[in-house]
Amino acid sequence: MDRSSHARPRGFAPAVALAAAAALTLAGCSSSSGGKKADEEGGSGGSAGKANTPRMTVALVTHQAPGDTFWDIVRKGAEAAAAKDNVKLVYSADPNAGNQANLVQNAIDQKVDGIAVTLAKPDALRGVLGKAEKAGIPVVGLNSGLADWKKLGLMEFFGQDETVAGEALGKRLNEDGAKKAVCVIHEQGNVGLTQRCDGVKNTFEGAIENLYVNGTDMPSVKSTITAKLKQDGDIDHLVTLGAPFAMTAVQSVDEGGSEAKVATFDLNKELTGAIEKGDIEFAVDQQPYLQGYLAVDGLWLYKNNGNYSGGGEQPVLTGPAFVDKSNVKAVAEFAAKGTR
């Protein structure tokens, strides 16, 4: 989207105070923190004060699969920003791209003041995002879709360059002396996950292959990884793309009688403990709390002061950063609160 001749992104509403949005109900799967509000969660992070700007409604629509606790951290960050900014946050999610597009349409129909959306399968959201632009609703991207957010007309993007993150992990495998690795993809068609594994391949000097598992069925994930390890005793490293899958991979290593080491993308409190114990070598942290926080805060700033991070041209990167035994204690304190 060409913004060179515009003071603000094309098609978006001007940054003026709007009337408070009507009550909004969005159907969809949500994280285990459910309907808890930010002030009920304790660990969602405090704020120095609350904005006195007019109440606005923001819809956060992700591709979260049921049981994936990664999104609890994203949501806590979004809730913390919403509490500070006098924002009513409505969260909905569905891993099916068509259903996710319907959730975005629901938000448009309810005339929300802003939408924050993940772009795991960007082509499926192209049409509905065009409708949001025509309706004058500003949209920002987070977590997935760094390569596509500008093409789809989004105002800002907050997340990690997944290819760069994968390349960094591949280099780390070389440093650790890895010779044969498996990259475990828990959701087929998710461009961000594919980019991670492709990035690892770009820099890893050993042999590597992708292993597809059904991320919504953890017993199946464990049995598939275990079978792979039993089939190929030369595998010395497993690379998983989410903290819950890393913890399951540790079980697979034990059950498969393998000596393979586990490295992963993303964190949670259980995983930091596993790094401290040595069960997991390291994690690549993309700071999901920050992604949720910045997405909501970015919409508030745009509406109330005409700001857009990165000038509408560059993404705001939240990662990658390595967490291993050398620094895990400093991170674990925050992970225990559910914010890292």
PDB file of C-alpha atoms in Angstrom, residues 181-323:
ATOM      1  CA  ALA A 181      17.652 -32.250  13.267  1.00  0.00           C
ATOM      2  CA  VAL A 182      13.894 -32.456  12.863  1.00  0.00           C
ATOM      3  CA  CYS A 183      11.695 -29.346  12.768  1.00  0.00           C
ATOM      4  CA  VAL A 184       8.265 -30.188  14.190  1.00  0.00           C
ATOM      5  CA  ILE A 185       5.445 -28.193  12.544  1.00  0.00           C
ATOM      6  CA  HIS A 186       2.218 -28.345  14.542  1.00  0.00           C
ATOM      7  CA  GLU A 187      -0.074 -26.523  12.074  1.00  0.00           C
ATOM      8  CA  GLN A 188       0.108 -27.078   8.333  1.00  0.00           C
ATOM      9  CA  GLY A 189      -0.404 -23.990   6.189  1.00  0.00           C
ATOM     10  CA  ASN A 190       0.694 -21.544   8.910  1.00  0.00           C
ATOM     11  CA  VAL A 191       3.141 -19.310   7.047  1.00  0.00           C
ATOM     12  CA  GLY A 192       4.954 -18.192  10.188  1.00  0.00           C
ATOM     13  CA  LEU A 193       5.740 -21.742  11.264  1.00  0.00           C
ATOM     14  CA  THR A 194       6.928 -22.654   7.777  1.00  0.00           C
ATOM     15  CA  GLN A 195       9.169 -19.585   7.725  1.00  0.00           C
ATOM     16  CA  ARG A 196      10.750 -20.646  11.003  1.00  0.00           C
ATOM     17  CA  CYS A 197      11.723 -24.059   9.704  1.00  0.00           C
ATOM     18  CA  ASP A 198      12.859 -22.611   6.373  1.00  0.00           C
ATOM     19  CA  GLY A 199      15.039 -20.147   8.268  1.00  0.00           C
ATOM     20  CA  VAL A 200      16.660 -22.973  10.230  1.00  0.00           C
ATOM     21  CA  LYS A 201      17.421 -24.769   6.954  1.00  0.00           C
ATOM     22  CA  ASN A 202      19.043 -21.622   5.550  1.00  0.00           C
ATOM     23  CA  THR A 203      21.820 -21.614   8.142  1.00  0.00           C
ATOM     24  CA  PHE A 204      21.993 -25.097   9.663  1.00  0.00           C
ATOM     25  CA  GLU A 205      24.966 -26.989   8.264  1.00  0.00           C
ATOM     26  CA  GLY A 206      23.644 -30.431   9.131  1.00  0.00           C
ATOM     27  CA  ALA A 207      20.716 -32.456   7.785  1.00  0.00           C
ATOM     28  CA  ILE A 208      17.195 -31.355   8.676  1.00  0.00           C
ATOM     29  CA  GLU A 209      13.666 -32.353   7.743  1.00  0.00           C
ATOM     30  CA  ASN A 210      10.180 -31.207   8.691  1.00  0.00           C
ATOM     31  CA  LEU A 211       7.823 -33.393  10.698  1.00  0.00           C
ATOM     32  CA  TYR A 212       4.134 -32.479  10.604  1.00  0.00           C
ATOM     33  CA  VAL A 213       1.992 -33.189  13.662  1.00  0.00           C
ATOM     34  CA  ASN A 214      -1.570 -32.386  14.680  1.00  0.00           C
ATOM     35  CA  GLY A 215      -1.085 -29.608  17.218  1.00  0.00           C
ATOM     36  CA  THR A 216      -4.645 -29.857  18.520  1.00  0.00           C
ATOM     37  CA  ASP A 217      -4.075 -33.468  19.651  1.00  0.00           C
ATOM     38  CA  MET A 218      -1.123 -33.593  22.050  1.00  0.00           C
ATOM     39  CA  PRO A 219      -1.141 -37.398  22.552  1.00  0.00           C
ATOM     40  CA  SER A 220      -0.851 -37.694  18.778  1.00  0.00           C
ATOM     41  CA  VAL A 221       2.000 -35.174  18.783  1.00  0.00           C
ATOM     42  CA  LYS A 222       3.871 -37.266  21.321  1.00  0.00           C
ATOM     43  CA  SER A 223       3.340 -40.558  19.521  1.00  0.00           C
ATOM     44  CA  THR A 224       4.361 -39.101  16.140  1.00  0.00           C
ATOM     45  CA  ILE A 225       7.599 -37.640  17.504  1.00  0.00           C
ATOM     46  CA  THR A 226       8.353 -40.816  19.463  1.00  0.00           C
ATOM     47  CA  ALA A 227       7.880 -42.942  16.353  1.00  0.00           C
ATOM     48  CA  LYS A 228      10.205 -40.687  14.387  1.00  0.00           C
ATOM     49  CA  LEU A 229      12.936 -40.938  17.011  1.00  0.00           C
ATOM     50  CA  LYS A 230      12.656 -44.718  17.122  1.00  0.00           C
ATOM     51  CA  GLN A 231      12.796 -44.860  13.332  1.00  0.00           C
ATOM     52  CA  ASP A 232      15.936 -42.723  13.076  1.00  0.00           C
ATOM     53  CA  GLY A 233      18.500 -42.989  15.842  1.00  0.00           C
ATOM     54  CA  ASP A 234      20.769 -40.417  14.189  1.00  0.00           C
ATOM     55  CA  ILE A 235      18.469 -37.509  15.107  1.00  0.00           C
ATOM     56  CA  ASP A 236      20.346 -35.453  17.682  1.00  0.00           C
ATOM     57  CA  HIS A 237      18.118 -32.362  17.894  1.00  0.00           C
ATOM     58  CA  LEU A 238      14.390 -31.713  17.854  1.00  0.00           C
ATOM     59  CA  VAL A 239      13.235 -28.184  17.031  1.00  0.00           C
ATOM     60  CA  THR A 240       9.690 -27.396  18.128  1.00  0.00           C
ATOM     61  CA  LEU A 241       7.736 -24.250  17.313  1.00  0.00           C
ATOM     62  CA  GLY A 242       5.914 -23.673  20.582  1.00  0.00           C
ATOM     63  CA  ALA A 243       6.497 -24.233  24.288  1.00  0.00           C
ATOM     64  CA  PRO A 244       3.803 -26.908  24.860  1.00  0.00           C
ATOM     65  CA  PHE A 245       5.197 -28.945  21.974  1.00  0.00           C
ATOM     66  CA  ALA A 246       8.703 -28.685  23.398  1.00  0.00           C
ATOM     67  CA  MET A 247       7.523 -30.132  26.705  1.00  0.00           C
ATOM     68  CA  THR A 248       5.843 -32.978  24.826  1.00  0.00           C
ATOM     69  CA  ALA A 249       8.995 -33.545  22.770  1.00  0.00           C
ATOM     70  CA  VAL A 250      10.941 -34.049  26.010  1.00  0.00           C
ATOM     71  CA  GLN A 251       8.531 -36.869  26.866  1.00  0.00           C
ATOM     72  CA  SER A 252       8.985 -38.351  23.389  1.00  0.00           C
ATOM     73  CA  VAL A 253      12.762 -38.347  23.784  1.00  0.00           C
ATOM     74  CA  ASP A 254      12.389 -40.285  27.030  1.00  0.00           C
ATOM     75  CA  GLU A 255       9.860 -42.766  25.665  1.00  0.00           C
ATOM     76  CA  GLY A 256      11.804 -43.253  22.440  1.00  0.00           C
ATOM     77  CA  GLY A 257      15.044 -44.049  24.250  1.00  0.00           C
ATOM     78  CA  SER A 258      16.688 -41.216  22.318  1.00  0.00           C
ATOM     79  CA  GLU A 259      19.514 -38.897  23.280  1.00  0.00           C
ATOM     80  CA  ALA A 260      18.210 -36.070  21.099  1.00  0.00           C
ATOM     81  CA  LYS A 261      18.225 -32.575  22.564  1.00  0.00           C
ATOM     82  CA  VAL A 262      15.225 -30.256  22.373  1.00  0.00           C
ATOM     83  CA  ALA A 263      15.294 -26.606  21.312  1.00  0.00           C
ATOM     84  CA  THR A 264      12.224 -24.501  20.724  1.00  0.00           C
ATOM     85  CA  PHE A 265      10.600 -21.249  19.815  1.00  0.00           C
ATOM     86  CA  ASP A 266       8.539 -19.441  22.464  1.00  0.00           C
ATOM     87  CA  LEU A 267       8.302 -19.594  26.232  1.00  0.00           C
ATOM     88  CA  ASN A 268       5.986 -20.255  29.136  1.00  0.00           C
ATOM     89  CA  LYS A 269       6.594 -20.825  32.842  1.00  0.00           C
ATOM     90  CA  GLU A 270       6.875 -24.598  32.489  1.00  0.00           C
ATOM     91  CA  LEU A 271       9.447 -24.243  29.754  1.00  0.00           C
ATOM     92  CA  THR A 272      11.692 -21.883  31.725  1.00  0.00           C
ATOM     93  CA  GLY A 273      11.792 -24.526  34.447  1.00  0.00           C
ATOM     94  CA  ALA A 274      12.751 -27.154  31.878  1.00  0.00           C
ATOM     95  CA  ILE A 275      15.613 -24.947  30.657  1.00  0.00           C
ATOM     96  CA  GLU A 276      16.839 -24.545  34.231  1.00  0.00           C
ATOM     97  CA  LYS A 277      16.767 -28.351  34.690  1.00  0.00           C
ATOM     98  CA  GLY A 278      18.543 -28.935  31.376  1.00  0.00           C
ATOM     99  CA  ASP A 279      15.660 -30.806  29.750  1.00  0.00           C
ATOM    100  CA  ILE A 280      15.502 -28.146  27.017  1.00  0.00           C
ATOM    101  CA  GLU A 281      18.585 -26.521  25.521  1.00  0.00           C
ATOM    102  CA  PHE A 282      17.210 -23.084  24.736  1.00  0.00           C
ATOM    103  CA  ALA A 283      14.205 -21.127  23.484  1.00  0.00           C
ATOM    104  CA  VAL A 284      13.791 -18.297  21.007  1.00  0.00           C
ATOM    105  CA  ASP A 285      11.590 -15.680  22.654  1.00  0.00           C
ATOM    106  CA  GLN A 286       9.406 -13.354  20.557  1.00  0.00           C
ATOM    107  CA  GLN A 287       7.816 -11.633  23.596  1.00  0.00           C
ATOM    108  CA  PRO A 288       4.112 -12.329  22.950  1.00  0.00           C
ATOM    109  CA  TYR A 289       3.015 -10.118  25.866  1.00  0.00           C
ATOM    110  CA  LEU A 290       4.645  -7.193  24.105  1.00  0.00           C
ATOM    111  CA  GLN A 291       2.894  -8.062  20.836  1.00  0.00           C
ATOM    112  CA  GLY A 292      -0.547  -7.938  22.448  1.00  0.00           C
ATOM    113  CA  TYR A 293       0.260  -4.793  24.415  1.00  0.00           C
ATOM    114  CA  LEU A 294       1.662  -2.859  21.464  1.00  0.00           C
ATOM    115  CA  ALA A 295      -1.182  -3.859  19.139  1.00  0.00           C
ATOM    116  CA  VAL A 296      -3.851  -2.391  21.428  1.00  0.00           C
ATOM    117  CA  ASP A 297      -1.728   0.584  22.434  1.00  0.00           C
ATOM    118  CA  GLY A 298      -0.942   1.286  18.789  1.00  0.00           C
ATOM    119  CA  LEU A 299      -4.627   1.533  17.910  1.00  0.00           C
ATOM    120  CA  TRP A 300      -5.249   3.835  20.879  1.00  0.00           C
ATOM    121  CA  LEU A 301      -2.343   6.085  19.867  1.00  0.00           C
ATOM    122  CA  TYR A 302      -3.581   6.252  16.285  1.00  0.00           C
ATOM    123  CA  LYS A 303      -7.120   7.168  17.252  1.00  0.00           C
ATOM    124  CA  ASN A 304      -6.168   9.741  19.869  1.00  0.00           C
ATOM    125  CA  ASN A 305      -2.975  11.232  18.474  1.00  0.00           C
ATOM    126  CA  GLY A 306      -2.646  10.173  14.844  1.00  0.00           C
ATOM    127  CA  ASN A 307       0.464   8.052  15.513  1.00  0.00           C
ATOM    128  CA  TYR A 308       1.368   4.846  13.750  1.00  0.00           C
ATOM    129  CA  SER A 309       4.466   2.909  14.758  1.00  0.00           C
ATOM    130  CA  GLY A 310       7.103   2.380  12.120  1.00  0.00           C
ATOM    131  CA  GLY A 311       5.530   5.187  10.131  1.00  0.00           C
ATOM    132  CA  GLY A 312       3.314   2.623   8.459  1.00  0.00           C
ATOM    133  CA  GLU A 313       6.366   1.401   6.532  1.00  0.00           C
ATOM    134  CA  GLN A 314       8.401  -0.737   8.940  1.00  0.00           C
ATOM    135  CA  PRO A 315       7.305  -3.427  11.428  1.00  0.00           C
ATOM    136  CA  VAL A 316       8.022  -3.183  15.134  1.00  0.00           C
ATOM    137  CA  LEU A 317      10.137  -6.236  15.956  1.00  0.00           C
ATOM    138  CA  THR A 318       9.670  -7.951  19.317  1.00  0.00           C
ATOM    139  CA  GLY A 319      12.233 -10.733  18.795  1.00  0.00           C
ATOM    140  CA  PRO A 320      14.175 -12.928  18.449  1.00  0.00           C
ATOM    141  CA  ALA A 321      16.093 -13.327  21.698  1.00  0.00           C
ATOM    142  CA  PHE A 322      17.631 -16.514  23.109  1.00  0.00           C
ATOM    143  CA  VAL A 323      16.772 -17.810  26.569  1.00  0.00           C
TER     144      VAL A 323
END
